[in-house]
Short mmCIF file of C-alpha atoms in Angstrom, two decimals:
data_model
loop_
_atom_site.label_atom_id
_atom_site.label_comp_id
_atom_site.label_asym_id
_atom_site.label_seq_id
_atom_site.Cartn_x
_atom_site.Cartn_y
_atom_site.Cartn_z
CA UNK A 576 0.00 0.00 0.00
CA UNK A 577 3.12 2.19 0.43
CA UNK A 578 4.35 1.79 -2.67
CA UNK A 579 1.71 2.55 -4.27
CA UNK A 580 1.23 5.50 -2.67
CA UNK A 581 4.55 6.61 -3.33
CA UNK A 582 4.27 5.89 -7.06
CA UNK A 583 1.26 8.01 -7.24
CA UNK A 584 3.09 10.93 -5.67
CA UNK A 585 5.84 10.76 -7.74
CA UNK A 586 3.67 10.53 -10.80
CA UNK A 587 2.02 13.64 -9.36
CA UNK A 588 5.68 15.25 -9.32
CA UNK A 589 6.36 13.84 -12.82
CA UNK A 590 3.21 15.38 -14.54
CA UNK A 591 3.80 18.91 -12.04
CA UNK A 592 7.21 19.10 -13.64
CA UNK A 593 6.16 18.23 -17.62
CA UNK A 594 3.21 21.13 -17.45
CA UNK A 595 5.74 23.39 -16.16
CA UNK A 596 8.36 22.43 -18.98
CA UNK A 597 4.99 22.79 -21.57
CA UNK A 598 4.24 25.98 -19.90
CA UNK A 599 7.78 27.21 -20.19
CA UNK A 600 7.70 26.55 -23.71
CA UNK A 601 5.12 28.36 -25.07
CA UNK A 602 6.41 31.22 -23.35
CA UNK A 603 9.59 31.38 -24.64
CA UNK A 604 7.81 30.65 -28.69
CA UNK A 605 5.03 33.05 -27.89
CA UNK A 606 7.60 35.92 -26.59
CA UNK A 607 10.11 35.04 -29.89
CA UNK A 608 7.06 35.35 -32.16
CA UNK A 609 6.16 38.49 -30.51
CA UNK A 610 9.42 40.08 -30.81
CA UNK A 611 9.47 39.09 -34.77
CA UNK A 612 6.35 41.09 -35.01
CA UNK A 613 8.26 44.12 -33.84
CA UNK A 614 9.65 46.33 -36.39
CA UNK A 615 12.96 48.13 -35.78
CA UNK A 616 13.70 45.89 -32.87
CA UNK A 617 16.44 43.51 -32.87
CA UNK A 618 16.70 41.53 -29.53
CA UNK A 619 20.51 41.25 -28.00
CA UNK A 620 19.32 39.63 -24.92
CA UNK A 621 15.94 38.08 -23.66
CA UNK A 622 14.85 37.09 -20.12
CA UNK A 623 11.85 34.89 -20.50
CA UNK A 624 9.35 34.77 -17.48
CA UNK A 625 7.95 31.59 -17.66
CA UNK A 626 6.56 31.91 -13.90
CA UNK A 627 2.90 31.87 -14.40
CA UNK A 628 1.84 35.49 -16.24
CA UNK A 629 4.24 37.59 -16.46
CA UNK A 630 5.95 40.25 -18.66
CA UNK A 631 9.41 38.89 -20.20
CA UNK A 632 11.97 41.48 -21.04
CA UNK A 633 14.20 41.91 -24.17
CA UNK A 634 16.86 44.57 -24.73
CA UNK A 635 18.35 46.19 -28.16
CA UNK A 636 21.52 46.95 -27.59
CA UNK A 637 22.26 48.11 -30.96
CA UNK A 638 19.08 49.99 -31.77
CA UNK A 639 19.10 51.58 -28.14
CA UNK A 640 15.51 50.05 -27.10
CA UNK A 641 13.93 47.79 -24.59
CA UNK A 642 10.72 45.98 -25.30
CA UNK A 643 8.50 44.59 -22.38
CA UNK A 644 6.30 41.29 -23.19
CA UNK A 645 3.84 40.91 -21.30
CA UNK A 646 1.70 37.38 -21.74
CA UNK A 647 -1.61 39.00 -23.08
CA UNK A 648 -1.58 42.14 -25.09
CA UNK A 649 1.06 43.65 -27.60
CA UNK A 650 4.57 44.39 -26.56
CA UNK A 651 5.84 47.98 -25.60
CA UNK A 652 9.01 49.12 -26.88
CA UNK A 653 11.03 51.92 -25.56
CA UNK A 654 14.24 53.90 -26.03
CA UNK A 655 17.10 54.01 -23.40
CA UNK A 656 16.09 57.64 -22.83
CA UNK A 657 12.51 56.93 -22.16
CA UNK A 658 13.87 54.57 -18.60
CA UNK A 659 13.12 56.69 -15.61
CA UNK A 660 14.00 53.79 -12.92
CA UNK A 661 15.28 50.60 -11.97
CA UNK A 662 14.07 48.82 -9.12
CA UNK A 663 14.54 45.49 -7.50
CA UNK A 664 12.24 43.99 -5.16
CA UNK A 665 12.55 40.51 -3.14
CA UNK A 666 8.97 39.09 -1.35
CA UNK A 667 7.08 42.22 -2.78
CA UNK A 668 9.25 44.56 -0.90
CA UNK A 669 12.25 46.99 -2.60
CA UNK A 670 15.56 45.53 -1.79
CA UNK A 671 17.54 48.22 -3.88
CA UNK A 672 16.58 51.14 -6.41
CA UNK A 673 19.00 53.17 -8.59
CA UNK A 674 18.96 56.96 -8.09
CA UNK A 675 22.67 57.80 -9.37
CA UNK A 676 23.65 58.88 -6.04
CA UNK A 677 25.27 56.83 -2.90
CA UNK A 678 23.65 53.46 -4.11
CA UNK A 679 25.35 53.46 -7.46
CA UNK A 680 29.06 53.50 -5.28
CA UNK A 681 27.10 50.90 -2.82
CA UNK A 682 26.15 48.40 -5.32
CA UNK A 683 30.02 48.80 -7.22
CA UNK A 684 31.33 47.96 -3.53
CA UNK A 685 28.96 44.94 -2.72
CA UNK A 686 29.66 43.54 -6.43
CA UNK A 687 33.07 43.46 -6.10
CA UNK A 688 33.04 41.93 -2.76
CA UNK A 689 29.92 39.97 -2.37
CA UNK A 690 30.02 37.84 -5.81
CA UNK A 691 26.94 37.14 -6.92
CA UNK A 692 23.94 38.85 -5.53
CA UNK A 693 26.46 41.51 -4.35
CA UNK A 694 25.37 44.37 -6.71
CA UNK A 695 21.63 43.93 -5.49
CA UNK A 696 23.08 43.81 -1.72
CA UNK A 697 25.27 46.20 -1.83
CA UNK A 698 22.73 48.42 -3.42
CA UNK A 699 21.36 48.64 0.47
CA UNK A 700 23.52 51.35 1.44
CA UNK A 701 23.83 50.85 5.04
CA UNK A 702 20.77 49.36 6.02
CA UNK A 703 20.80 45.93 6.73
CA UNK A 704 18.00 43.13 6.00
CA UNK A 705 18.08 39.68 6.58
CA UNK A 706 15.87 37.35 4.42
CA UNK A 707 15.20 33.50 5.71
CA UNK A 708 13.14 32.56 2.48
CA UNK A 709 12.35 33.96 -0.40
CA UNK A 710 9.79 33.16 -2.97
CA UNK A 711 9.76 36.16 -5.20
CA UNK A 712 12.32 37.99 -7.01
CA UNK A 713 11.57 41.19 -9.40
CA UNK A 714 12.58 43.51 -11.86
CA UNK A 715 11.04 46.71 -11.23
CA UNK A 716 11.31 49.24 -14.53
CA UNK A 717 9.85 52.51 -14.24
CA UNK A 718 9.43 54.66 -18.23
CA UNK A 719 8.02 58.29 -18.94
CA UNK A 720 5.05 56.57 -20.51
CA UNK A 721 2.10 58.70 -18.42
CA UNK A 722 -0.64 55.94 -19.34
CA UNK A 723 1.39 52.87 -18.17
CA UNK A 724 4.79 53.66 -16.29
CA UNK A 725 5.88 51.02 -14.29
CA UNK A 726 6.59 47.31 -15.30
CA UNK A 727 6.99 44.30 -13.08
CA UNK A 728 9.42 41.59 -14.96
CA UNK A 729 9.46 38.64 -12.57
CA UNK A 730 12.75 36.64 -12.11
CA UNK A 731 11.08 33.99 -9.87
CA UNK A 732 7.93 33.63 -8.46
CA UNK A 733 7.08 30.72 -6.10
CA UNK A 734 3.46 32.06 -4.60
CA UNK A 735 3.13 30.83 -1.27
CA UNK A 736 5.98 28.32 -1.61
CA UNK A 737 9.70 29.87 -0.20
CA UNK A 738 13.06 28.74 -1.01
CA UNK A 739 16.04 29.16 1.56
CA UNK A 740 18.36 32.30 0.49
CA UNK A 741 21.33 29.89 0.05
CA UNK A 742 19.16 27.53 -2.02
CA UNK A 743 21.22 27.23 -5.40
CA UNK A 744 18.76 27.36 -7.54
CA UNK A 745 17.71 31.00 -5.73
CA UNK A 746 21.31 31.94 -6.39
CA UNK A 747 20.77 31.69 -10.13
CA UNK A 748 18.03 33.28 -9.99
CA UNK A 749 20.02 35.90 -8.17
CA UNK A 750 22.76 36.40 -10.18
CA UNK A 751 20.41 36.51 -13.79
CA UNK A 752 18.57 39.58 -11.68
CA UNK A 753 22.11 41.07 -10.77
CA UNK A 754 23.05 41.15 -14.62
CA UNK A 755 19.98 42.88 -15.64
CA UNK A 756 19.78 45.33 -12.73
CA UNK A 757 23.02 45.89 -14.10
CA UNK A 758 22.11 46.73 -17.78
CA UNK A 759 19.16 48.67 -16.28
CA UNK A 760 21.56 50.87 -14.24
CA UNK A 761 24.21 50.77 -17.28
CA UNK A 762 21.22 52.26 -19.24
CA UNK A 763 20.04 54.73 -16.76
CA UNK A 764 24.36 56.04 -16.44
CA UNK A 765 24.57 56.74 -20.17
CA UNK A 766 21.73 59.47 -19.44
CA UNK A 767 23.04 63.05 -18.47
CA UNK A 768 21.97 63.43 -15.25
#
């Protein structure tokens, strides 16, 4: 009776992980035929969301532009110029946000001695948080568009479910937010002030 308990609960586990792998899938072919759709808009980089529905991200380095993706609707495209903000936020709350000011030396302190991660927690600037468990990580991107300014691009998203902060599967997670933070923050630096 045990076993066959336990081979129904790992069938459960089985199918869990093939829907997500499906669901992942169609993400990542509906975002690439969105951005084919786009005209003048060449992606360098993509970050597919496949958590559920969310917007994906892709950048343009060449062509200067940034295109959100969100699941339903048509993609919005902007220039570097038109990024206001970068923000990123850990269990719904802001762990760091760029203002060119003491953060930007912060984050270039905690990234050079933290490793991965370290840009987002050295981005803290003095104050200190400790975080047990985490089951959300975003990319917060505020534009000069008056009608729809800010943009949630979600790195991970576990709902009620919580990993442990030295889980290494968070650290990935981590370090794939750390690089675009980065770009973000590269983007905003390029801007006179």
């Amino acid at each position: 009776m045990l076993v066959g308990i336990g081979i129904v609960i790992v069938g459960i586990i089985i199918a869990v992980i093939i829907s997500s792998n499906m669901d992942a899938n169609e993400k990542i072919e509906s975002d690439t035929n969105a951005l084919a759709t786009l005209p003048d808009f060449s992606a360098s980089l993509v970050h597919h969301a496949v958590t559920g529905s969310k917007n994906s991200l892709a950048l343009s380095v060449d062509q200067q532009k940034f295109a959100i993706l969100p699941c339903e609707g048509e993609p919005r495209v902007f220039d570097f110029d038109q990024l206001v903000a970068v923000e990123v936020e850990q269990n719904g709350s802001t762990l760091t946000k760029t203002n060119r000011g003491s953060q930007a030396a912060g984050a270039a302190i905690g990234g050079a001695l933290l490793g991965p991660a370290g840009l987002i927690v050295g981005g803290l600037s003095g104050s200190s948080r400790q975080v047990e468990k985490v089951s959300s990580l975003a990319l917060k991107i505020y534009t000069n568009d008056l009608m729809k300014p800010v943009y949630t691009v979600s790195f991970i998203d576990l709902g009620t479910a919580s990993l442990d902060a030295n889980n290494a599967l968070l650290k990935e997670h981590y370090q794939n937010l750390d690089e675009w933070y980065g770009r973000f923050r590269t983007i905003l630096a390029m801007r006179p002030a």
